[in-house]
Coordinates of C-alpha atoms in Angstrom, one line a residue:
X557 CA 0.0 0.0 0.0
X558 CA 1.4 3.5 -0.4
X559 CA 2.4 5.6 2.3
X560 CA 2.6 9.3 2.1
X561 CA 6.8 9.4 1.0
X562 CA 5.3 7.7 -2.7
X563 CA 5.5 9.6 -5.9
X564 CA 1.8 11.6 -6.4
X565 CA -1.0 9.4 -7.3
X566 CA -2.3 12.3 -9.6
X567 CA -1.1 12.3 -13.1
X568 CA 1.2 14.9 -13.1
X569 CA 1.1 18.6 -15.0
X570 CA 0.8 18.4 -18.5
X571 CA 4.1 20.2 -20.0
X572 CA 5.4 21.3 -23.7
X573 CA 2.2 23.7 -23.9
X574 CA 2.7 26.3 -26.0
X575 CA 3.2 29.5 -24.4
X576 CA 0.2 32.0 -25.0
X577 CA 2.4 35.0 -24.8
X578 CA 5.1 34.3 -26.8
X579 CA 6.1 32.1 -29.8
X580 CA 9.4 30.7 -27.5
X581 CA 9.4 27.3 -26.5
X582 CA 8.0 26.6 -23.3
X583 CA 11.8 24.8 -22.6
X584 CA 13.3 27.9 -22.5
X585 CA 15.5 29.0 -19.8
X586 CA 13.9 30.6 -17.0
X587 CA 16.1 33.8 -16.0
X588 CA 17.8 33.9 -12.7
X589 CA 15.3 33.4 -10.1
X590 CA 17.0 36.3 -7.3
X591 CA 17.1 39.1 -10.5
X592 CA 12.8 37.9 -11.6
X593 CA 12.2 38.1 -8.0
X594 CA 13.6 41.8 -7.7
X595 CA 12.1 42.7 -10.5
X596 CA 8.4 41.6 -9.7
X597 CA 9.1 43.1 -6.1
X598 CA 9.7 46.6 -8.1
X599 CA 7.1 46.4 -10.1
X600 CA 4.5 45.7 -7.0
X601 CA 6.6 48.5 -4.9
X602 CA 6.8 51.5 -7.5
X603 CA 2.9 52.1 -7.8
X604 CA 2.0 51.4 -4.6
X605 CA 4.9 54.5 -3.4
X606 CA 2.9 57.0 -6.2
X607 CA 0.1 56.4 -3.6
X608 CA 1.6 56.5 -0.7
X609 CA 1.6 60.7 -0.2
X610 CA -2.0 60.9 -1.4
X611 CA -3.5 57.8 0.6
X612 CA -5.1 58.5 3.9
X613 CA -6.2 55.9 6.3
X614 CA -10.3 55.0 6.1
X615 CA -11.7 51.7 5.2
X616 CA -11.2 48.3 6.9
X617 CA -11.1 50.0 10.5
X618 CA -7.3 51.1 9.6
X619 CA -8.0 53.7 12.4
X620 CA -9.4 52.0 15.1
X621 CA -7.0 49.3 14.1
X622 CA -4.2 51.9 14.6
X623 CA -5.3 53.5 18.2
X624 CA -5.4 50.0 19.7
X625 CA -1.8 49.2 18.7
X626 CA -1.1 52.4 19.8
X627 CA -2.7 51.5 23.3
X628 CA -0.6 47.6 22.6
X629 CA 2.4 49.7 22.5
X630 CA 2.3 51.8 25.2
X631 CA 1.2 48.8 27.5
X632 CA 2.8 46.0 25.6
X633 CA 1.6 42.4 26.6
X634 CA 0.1 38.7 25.4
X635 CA -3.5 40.1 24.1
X636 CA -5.9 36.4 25.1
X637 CA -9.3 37.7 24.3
X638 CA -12.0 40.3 22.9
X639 CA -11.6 42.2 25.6
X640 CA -8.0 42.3 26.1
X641 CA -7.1 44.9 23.9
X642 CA -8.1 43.6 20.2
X643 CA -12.1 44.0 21.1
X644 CA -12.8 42.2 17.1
X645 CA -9.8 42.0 15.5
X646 CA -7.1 39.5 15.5
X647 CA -4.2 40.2 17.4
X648 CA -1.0 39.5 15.0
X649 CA -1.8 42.9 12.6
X650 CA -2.1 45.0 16.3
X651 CA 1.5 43.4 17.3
X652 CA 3.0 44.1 13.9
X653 CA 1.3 47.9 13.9
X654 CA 2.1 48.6 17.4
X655 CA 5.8 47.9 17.5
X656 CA 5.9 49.8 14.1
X657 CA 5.1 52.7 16.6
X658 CA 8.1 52.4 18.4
X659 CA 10.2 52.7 15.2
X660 CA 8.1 55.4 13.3
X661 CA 6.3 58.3 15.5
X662 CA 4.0 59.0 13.1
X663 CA 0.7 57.0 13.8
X664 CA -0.8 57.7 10.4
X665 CA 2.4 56.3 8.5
X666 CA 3.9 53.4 10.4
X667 CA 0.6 51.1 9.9
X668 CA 0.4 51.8 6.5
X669 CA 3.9 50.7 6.3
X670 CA 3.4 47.4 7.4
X671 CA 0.9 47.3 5.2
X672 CA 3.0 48.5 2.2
X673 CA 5.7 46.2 3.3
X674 CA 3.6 42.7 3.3
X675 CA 1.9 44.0 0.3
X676 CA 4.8 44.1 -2.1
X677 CA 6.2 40.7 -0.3
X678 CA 3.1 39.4 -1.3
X679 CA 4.1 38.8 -5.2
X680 CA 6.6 36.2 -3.8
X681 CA 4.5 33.4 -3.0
X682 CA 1.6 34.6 -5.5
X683 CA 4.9 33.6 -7.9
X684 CA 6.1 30.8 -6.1
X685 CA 2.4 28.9 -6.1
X686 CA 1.8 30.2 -9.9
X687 CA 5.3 28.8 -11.4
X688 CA 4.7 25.5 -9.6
X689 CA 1.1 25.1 -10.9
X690 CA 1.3 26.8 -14.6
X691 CA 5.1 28.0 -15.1
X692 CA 7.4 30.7 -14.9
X693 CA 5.7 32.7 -17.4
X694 CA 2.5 32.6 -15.8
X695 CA 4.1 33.2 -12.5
X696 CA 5.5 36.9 -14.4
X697 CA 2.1 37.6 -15.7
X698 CA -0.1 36.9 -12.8
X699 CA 2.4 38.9 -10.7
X700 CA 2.2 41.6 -13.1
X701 CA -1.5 41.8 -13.0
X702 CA -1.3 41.8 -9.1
X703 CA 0.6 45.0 -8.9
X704 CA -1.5 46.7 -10.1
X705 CA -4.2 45.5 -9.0
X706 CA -6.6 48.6 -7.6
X707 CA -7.8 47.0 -4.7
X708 CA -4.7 45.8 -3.1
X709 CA -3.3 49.1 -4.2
X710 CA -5.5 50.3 -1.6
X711 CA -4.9 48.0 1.2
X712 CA -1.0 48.2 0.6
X713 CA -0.9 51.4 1.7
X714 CA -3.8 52.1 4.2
X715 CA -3.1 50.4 7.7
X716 CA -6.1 48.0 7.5
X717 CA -5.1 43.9 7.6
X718 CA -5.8 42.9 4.9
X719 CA -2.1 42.9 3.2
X720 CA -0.9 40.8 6.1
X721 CA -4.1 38.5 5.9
X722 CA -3.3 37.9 2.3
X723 CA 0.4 37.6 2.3
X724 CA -0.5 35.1 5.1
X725 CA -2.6 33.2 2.6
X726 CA -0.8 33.2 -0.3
X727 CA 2.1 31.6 1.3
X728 CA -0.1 28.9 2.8
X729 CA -1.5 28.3 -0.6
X730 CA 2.1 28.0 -2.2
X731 CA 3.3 25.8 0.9
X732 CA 0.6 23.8 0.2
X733 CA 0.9 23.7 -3.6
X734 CA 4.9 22.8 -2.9
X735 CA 3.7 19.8 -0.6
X736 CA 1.3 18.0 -2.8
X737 CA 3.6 18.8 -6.3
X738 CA 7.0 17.1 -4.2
X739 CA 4.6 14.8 -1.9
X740 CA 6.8 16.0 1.4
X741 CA 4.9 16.4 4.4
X742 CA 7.3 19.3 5.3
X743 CA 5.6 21.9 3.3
X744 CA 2.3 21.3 4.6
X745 CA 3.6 21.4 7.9
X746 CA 4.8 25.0 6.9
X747 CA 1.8 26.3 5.6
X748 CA -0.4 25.0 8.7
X749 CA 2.0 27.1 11.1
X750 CA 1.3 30.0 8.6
X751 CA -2.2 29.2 8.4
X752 CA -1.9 29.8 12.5
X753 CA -0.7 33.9 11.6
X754 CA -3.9 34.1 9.0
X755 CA -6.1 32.9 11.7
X756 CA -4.7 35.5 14.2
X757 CA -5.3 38.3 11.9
X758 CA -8.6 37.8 10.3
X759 CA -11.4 35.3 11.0
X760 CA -12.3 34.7 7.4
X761 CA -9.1 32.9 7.7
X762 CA -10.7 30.3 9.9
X763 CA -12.4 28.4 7.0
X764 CA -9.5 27.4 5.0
X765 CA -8.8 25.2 7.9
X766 CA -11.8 22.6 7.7
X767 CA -11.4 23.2 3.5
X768 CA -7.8 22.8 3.2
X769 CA -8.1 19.3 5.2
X770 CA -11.0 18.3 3.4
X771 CA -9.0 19.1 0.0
X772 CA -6.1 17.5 1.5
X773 CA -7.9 14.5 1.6
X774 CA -9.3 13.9 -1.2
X775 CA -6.1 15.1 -3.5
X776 CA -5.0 12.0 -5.4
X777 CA -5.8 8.2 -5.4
X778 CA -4.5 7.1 -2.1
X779 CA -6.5 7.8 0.6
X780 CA -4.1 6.9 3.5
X781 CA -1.7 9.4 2.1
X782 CA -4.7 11.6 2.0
X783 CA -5.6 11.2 5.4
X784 CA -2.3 11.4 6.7
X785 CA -2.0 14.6 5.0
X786 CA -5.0 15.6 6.1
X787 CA -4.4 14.9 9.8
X788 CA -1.2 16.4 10.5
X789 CA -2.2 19.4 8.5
X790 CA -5.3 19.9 10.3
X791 CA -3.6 19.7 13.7
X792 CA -0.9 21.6 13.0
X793 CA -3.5 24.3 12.2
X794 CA -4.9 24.3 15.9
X795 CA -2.9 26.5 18.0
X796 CA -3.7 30.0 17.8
X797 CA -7.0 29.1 17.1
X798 CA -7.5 26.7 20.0
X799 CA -5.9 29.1 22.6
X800 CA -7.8 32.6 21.3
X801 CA -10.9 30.6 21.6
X802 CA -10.1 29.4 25.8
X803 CA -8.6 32.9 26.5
X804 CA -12.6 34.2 25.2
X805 CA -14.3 31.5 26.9
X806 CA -12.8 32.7 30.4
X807 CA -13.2 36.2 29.2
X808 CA -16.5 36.4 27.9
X809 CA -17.8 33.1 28.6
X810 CA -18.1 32.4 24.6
X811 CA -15.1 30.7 22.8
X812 CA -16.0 32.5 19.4
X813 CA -17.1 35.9 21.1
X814 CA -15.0 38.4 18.9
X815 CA -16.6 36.5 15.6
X816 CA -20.1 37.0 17.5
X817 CA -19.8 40.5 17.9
X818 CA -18.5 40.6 14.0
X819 CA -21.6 38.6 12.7
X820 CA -23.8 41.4 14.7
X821 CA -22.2 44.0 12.8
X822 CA -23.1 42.0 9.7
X823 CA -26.5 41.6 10.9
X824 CA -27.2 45.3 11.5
X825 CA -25.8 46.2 8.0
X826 CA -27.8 43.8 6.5
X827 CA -31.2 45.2 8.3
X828 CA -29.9 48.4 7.3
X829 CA -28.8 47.4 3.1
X830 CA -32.1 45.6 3.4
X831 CA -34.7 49.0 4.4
X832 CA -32.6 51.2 1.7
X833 CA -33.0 48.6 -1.5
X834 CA -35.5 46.3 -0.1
X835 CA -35.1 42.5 0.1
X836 CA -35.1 41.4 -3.6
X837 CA -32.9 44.1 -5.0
X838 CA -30.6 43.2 -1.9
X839 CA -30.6 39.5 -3.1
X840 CA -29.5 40.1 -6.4
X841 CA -26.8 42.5 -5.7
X842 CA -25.4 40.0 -3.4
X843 CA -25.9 37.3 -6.0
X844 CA -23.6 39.2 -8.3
X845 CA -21.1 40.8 -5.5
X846 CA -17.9 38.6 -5.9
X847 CA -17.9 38.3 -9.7
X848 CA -18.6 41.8 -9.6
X849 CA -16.2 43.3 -7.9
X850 CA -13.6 41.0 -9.6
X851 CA -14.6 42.5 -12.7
X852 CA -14.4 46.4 -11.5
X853 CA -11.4 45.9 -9.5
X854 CA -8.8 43.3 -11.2
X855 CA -10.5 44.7 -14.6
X856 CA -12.4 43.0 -17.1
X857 CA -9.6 41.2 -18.9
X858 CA -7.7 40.1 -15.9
X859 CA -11.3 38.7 -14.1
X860 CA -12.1 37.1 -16.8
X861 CA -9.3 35.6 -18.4
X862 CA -8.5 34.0 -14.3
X863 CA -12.5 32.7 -14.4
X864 CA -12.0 30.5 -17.7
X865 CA -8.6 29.6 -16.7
X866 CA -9.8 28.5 -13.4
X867 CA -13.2 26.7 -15.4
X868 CA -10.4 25.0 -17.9
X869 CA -7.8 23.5 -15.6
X870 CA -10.7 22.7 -13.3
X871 CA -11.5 20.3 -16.3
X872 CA -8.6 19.4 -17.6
X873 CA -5.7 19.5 -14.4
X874 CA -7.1 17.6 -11.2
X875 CA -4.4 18.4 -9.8
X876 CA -5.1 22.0 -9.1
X877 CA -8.9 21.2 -8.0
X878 CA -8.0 22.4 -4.7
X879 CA -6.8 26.0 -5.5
X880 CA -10.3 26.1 -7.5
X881 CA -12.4 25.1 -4.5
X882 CA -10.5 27.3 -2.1
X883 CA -11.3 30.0 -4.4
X884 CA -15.0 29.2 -5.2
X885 CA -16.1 27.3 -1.4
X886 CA -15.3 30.7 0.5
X887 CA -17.6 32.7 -2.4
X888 CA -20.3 30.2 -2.0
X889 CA -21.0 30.4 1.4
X890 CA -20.8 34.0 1.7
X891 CA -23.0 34.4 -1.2
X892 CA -25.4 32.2 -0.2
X893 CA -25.3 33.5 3.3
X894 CA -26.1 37.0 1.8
X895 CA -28.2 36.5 -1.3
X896 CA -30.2 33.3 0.4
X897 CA -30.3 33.8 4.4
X898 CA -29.8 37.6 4.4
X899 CA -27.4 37.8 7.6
X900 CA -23.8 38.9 5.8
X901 CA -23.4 42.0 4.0
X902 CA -20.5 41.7 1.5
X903 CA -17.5 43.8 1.6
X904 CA -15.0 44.5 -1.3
X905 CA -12.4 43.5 1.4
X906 CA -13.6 40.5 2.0
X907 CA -13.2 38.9 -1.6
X908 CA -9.7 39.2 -1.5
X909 CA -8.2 36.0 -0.5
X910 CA -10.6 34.8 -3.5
X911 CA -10.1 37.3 -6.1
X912 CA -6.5 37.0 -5.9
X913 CA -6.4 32.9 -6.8
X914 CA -7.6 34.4 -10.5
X915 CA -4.6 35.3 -11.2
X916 CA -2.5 32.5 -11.0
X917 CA -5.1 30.9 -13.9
X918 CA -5.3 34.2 -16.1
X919 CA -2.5 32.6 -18.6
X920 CA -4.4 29.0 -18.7
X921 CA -7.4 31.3 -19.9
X922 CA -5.3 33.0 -22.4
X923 CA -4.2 29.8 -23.7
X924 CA -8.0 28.7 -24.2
X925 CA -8.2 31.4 -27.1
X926 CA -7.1 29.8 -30.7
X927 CA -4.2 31.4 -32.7
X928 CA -1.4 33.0 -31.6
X929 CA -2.6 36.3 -33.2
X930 CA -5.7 36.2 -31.2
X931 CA -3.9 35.5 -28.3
X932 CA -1.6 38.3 -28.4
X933 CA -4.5 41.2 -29.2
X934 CA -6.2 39.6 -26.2
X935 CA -3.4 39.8 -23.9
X936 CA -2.6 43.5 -25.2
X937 CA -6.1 44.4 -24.5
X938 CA -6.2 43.0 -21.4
X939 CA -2.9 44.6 -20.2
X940 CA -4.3 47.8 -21.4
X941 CA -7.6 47.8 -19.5
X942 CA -5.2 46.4 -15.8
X943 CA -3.7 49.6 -16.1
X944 CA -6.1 52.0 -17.1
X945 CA -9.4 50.7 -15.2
X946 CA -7.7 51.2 -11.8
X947 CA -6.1 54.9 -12.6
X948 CA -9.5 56.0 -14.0
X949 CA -10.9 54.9 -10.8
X950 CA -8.2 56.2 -8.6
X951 CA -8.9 59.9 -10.4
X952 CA -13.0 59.5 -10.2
X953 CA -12.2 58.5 -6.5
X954 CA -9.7 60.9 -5.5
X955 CA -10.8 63.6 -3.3
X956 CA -14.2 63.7 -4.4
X957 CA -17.5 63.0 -2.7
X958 CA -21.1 61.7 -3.3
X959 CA -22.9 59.7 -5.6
X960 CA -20.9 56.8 -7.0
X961 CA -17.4 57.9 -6.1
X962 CA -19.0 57.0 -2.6
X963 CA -19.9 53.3 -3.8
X964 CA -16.4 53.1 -5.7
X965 CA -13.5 54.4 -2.9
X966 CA -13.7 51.1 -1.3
X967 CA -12.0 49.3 -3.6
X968 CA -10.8 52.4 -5.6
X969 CA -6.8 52.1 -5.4
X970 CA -6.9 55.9 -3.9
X971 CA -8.4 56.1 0.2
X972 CA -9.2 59.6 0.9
X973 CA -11.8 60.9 3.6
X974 CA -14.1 62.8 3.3
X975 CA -13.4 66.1 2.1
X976 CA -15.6 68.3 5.0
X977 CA -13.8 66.2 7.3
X978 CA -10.3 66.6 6.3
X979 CA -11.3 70.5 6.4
X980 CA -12.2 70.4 9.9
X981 CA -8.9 67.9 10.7
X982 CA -6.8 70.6 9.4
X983 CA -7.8 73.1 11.1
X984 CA -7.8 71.3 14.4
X985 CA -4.1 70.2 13.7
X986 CA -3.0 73.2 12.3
X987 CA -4.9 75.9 14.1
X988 CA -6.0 74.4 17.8
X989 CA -3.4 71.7 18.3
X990 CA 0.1 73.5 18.4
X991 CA -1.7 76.4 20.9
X992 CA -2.3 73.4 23.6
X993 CA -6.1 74.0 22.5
X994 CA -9.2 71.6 23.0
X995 CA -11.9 70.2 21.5
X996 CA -15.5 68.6 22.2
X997 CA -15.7 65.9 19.1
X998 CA -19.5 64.6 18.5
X999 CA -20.8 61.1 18.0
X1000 CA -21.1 60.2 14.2
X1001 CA -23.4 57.3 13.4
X1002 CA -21.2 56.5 10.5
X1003 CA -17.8 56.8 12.6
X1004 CA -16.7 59.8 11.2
X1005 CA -15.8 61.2 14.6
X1006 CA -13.0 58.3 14.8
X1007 CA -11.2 59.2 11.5
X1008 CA -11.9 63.0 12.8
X1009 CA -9.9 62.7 16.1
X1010 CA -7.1 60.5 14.2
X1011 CA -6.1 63.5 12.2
X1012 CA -7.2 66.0 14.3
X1013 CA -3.4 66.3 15.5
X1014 CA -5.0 66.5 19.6
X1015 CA -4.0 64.3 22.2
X1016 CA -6.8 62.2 24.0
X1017 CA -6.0 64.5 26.7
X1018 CA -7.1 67.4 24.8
X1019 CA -10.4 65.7 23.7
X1020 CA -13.4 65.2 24.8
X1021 CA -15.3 63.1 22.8
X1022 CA -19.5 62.1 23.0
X1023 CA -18.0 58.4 22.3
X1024 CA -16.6 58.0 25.2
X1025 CA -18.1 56.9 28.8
X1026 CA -15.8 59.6 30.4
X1027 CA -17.3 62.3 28.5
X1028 CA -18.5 64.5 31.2
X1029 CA -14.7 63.8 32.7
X1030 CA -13.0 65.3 29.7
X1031 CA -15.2 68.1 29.0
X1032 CA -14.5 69.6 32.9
X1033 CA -10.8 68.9 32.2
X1034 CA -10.2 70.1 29.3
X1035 CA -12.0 73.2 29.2
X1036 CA -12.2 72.9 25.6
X1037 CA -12.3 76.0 23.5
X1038 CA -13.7 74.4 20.0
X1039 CA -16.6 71.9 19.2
X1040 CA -17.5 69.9 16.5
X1041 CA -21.1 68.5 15.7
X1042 CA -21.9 66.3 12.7
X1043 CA -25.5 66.0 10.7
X1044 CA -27.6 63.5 12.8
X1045 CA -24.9 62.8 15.8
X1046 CA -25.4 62.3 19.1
X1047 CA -24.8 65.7 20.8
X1048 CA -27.6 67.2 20.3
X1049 CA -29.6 64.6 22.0
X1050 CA -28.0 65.2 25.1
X1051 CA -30.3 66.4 28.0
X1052 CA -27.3 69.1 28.3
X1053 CA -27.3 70.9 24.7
X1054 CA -29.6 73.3 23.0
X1055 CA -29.1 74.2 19.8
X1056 CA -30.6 77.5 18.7
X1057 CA -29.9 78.9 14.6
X1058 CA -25.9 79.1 14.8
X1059 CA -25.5 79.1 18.9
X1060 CA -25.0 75.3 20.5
X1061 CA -25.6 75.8 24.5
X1062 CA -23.4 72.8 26.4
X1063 CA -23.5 72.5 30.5
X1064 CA -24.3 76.2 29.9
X1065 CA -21.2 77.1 28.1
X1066 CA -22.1 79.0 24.3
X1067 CA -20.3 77.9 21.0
X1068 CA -21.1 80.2 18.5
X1069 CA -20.5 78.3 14.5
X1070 CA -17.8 79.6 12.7
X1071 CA -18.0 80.0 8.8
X1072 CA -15.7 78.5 5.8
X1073 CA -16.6 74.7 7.1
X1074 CA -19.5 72.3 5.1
X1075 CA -21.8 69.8 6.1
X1076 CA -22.2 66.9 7.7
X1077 CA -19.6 69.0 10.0
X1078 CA -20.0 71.9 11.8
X1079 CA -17.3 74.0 13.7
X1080 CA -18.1 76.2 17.1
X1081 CA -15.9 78.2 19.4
X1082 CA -16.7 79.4 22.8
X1083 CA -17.9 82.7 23.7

């Protein structure tokens, strides 16, 4: 019977295909591996540093993200729970971000450096898993087509997770391809430790351990091999996991508490998607979200070139069955929770990890086109519309509110706030913070107030803020000088405030509203 040390039961990669981009001989030499490697990391590096003066930190909770490592680093210990300093989030991107800090001041650049850093050393495994699979050449092309990527542009320099979460992920996914192409157990021993670092910094993370073992399993003929693959991959997997989930359970009495207080957020934005469009409309936007956003953010070409490459080696390479499935399972089930059993709203950033396992098949999809002269106008086109969908969208994006630039800056590759809001930042860090002033912030329902007092330039000292319990606490202390009140917030709801024309009355202390700011902001100072 064979044991896992036998030679793959699968038949193994076809080889001798013609190339699609080029009339060389797939037997050609591949250059030297250390100069391709600097030469993808340059390519993913140079566009992402154009952005980096102009990108500001906004989506995927990069700010909230960033004031907890900040509170990590100035009280630096073993975060076990919820409620021990990463309230949803995992704890590895706080870590990371926090003793960033320490090295760079400057708490709106060092996350996004982190981020910029794991999202250029992301085109290493992307190539690693794609030249194993497909070849060298594909390996170039689908690490061309993730540099510029708008998307990830995004994430790479914003201090969200989700350039850790998918460097994480990619290397799992060429540890794993590595292991089942040399049938070591070695490899998948790697990627389950790596899988361990995913699962401490996102929870979408989580599912590729039941579907990576399951995928183990079945991957050739010989299903001791399988399970013995399976097993050991699937334990080594269990650490972090096992541990964040006790460290909960004696917090919070709930082992999965930080994804239960995730799927409520979910919940709510579902009621609320669900009251704007109504149920049906809801449905079908969800029905189409993943394919959709592949579409508008890796570009037409790209999106679909990966989805026939992925629907062509799914029938003609068993072999690679698995990178399908952890592509397609993961869209599924959010998909079907959304579109079906309306409890998940999708998110750009949550298509990621799926969205990026296009590219490695985008050159299997070329080669599905007949004649070379077909195949090259298609691959021109294509590499035409990667670079010019994302910069169109960058400039629609940049700076600009309402309408659909609102709909787009998600997954547009520029992140800027708000323009009222930056106004109001300014002028609090340029204007109130270097005179030792003060401010009383409001409470957005969007959040607004978060990203407000991240730029503002003011100490939390200086602040006082309707968020916060310790309000009241602030406000005597601080004595502050300036307010801010947003459209619909909180402040005027307190039993303390009247507001009358331009004149806001708080604990009996008048701010009369000052001119040259917009709505939903409004600026006071005190009489």
């Amino acid at each position: 019977m064979s044991s896992a040390s036998t030679a793959p039961a699968s038949p193994p990669r076809p080889s001798g295909a013609i190339p699609a981009l080029s009339a060389v001989p797939e037997v050609a030499l591949e250059p030297n591996p250390r100069l391709l490697w600097i030469l993808l990391l340059a390519a993913a590096l140079l566009p992402r540093l154009l952005l980096m003066p102009f990108n500001e930190n906004f989506y995927g909770d990069a700010v909230a993200r960033t004031e907890l490592a900040e509170r990590w680093a100035r009280a630096p210990h073993l975060i076990t729970s919820y409620g021990d300093g990463a309230f949803q989030f995992g704890p590895l991107h706080l870590y990371l971000v926090g003793l960033a800090l320490k090295v760079v001041p400057d708490k709106a650049l060092a996350g996004r450096l982190v981020s910029l850093l794991f999202g250029v050393l992301a085109v290493l495994p992307l190539y690693s898993l794609t030249r194993r699979l497909f070849g060298w050449r594909a390996g170039v092309w689908a690490c061309l087509g993730f540099s510029v990527w708008g998307m990830h542009l995004q994430m790479s320099t914003t201090a969200a997770s989700e350039a850790l979460s998918l460097f994480l992920m990619l290397w799992v996914f060429a540890l794993v391809a590595e292991g089942l192409d040399e049938n070591r157990l070695g490899p998948l021993f790697g990627a389950g430790l790596v899988l361990n670092l995913a699962c401490a910094t996102r929870y979408d993370a989580w599912m590729y351990m039941p579907l990576l073992c399951v995928a183990l399993l079945f991957w050739g003929e010989d299903r001791v091999a399988g399970f013995t693959r399976a097993v050991s991959f699937g334990l080594l997997c269990l650490p972090f996991p096992l541990l964040w989930m006790q460290g909960n359970e004696m917090a919070h009495g709930d082992p999965f508490f930080p994804v239960t207080a995730v799927e409520q957020f979910h919940a709510d934005w579902t009621r609320e998607g669900i009251a704007r469009v109504g149920a049906w409309r809801y449905r079908l936007e969800s029905l189409g979200f993943w394919p959709g956003v592949a579409l508008l953010t890796l570009s037409p070409g790209v999106a679909l070139l990966g989805m026939v490459g992925m629907w062509r080696s799914w029938r003609q390479r068993p072999d690679v069955r698995w990178l399908v499935l952890a592509a397609a399972v993961p869209t599924a089930y959010f998909t079907f929770r959304a579109s079906v059993l309306l409890n998940f709203q999708p998110l750009g950033r949550f298509t990621v990890t799926q969205l990026v396992l296009l590219l490695p098949f985008v050159v299997p999809g070329l080669e599905a086109i007949r004649g070379a002269g077909a195949r090259k106008a298609v691959a021109g086109l294509c590499s035409v519309l990667a670079v010019a969908v994302p910069v169109a969208m960058g400039l629609y994006t940049f700076r600009a509110d309402g309408g659909m630039r609102d709909s787009l800056r998600p997954v547009s590759p520029t992140s800027t706030n708000p323009v009222p809001l930056m106004q109001v930042a300014r002028f609090l860090r340029d204007e109130v913070a270097p005179r030792g002033g003060a401010a009383v912030l409001d409470m957005d329902p969007g959040y607004l107030d978060l990203q407000l007092a991240f730029f503002s330039g003011l100490p939390d000292e200086r602040l006082a803020r309707v968020r916060w319990e310790t309000f009241r606490k602030h406000l005597r202390e601080a004595r502050p000088e300036y307010l801010v009140r947003f459209d619909g917030g909180s402040l005027v709801k307190d039993p303390g405030v009247t507001l009358e024309g331009r004149t806001l009355t708080l604990d009996g202390v008048a701010y009369q509203e000052l001119d040259g700011f917009s709505a939903p902001l409004h600026v006071y100072q005190r009489r």
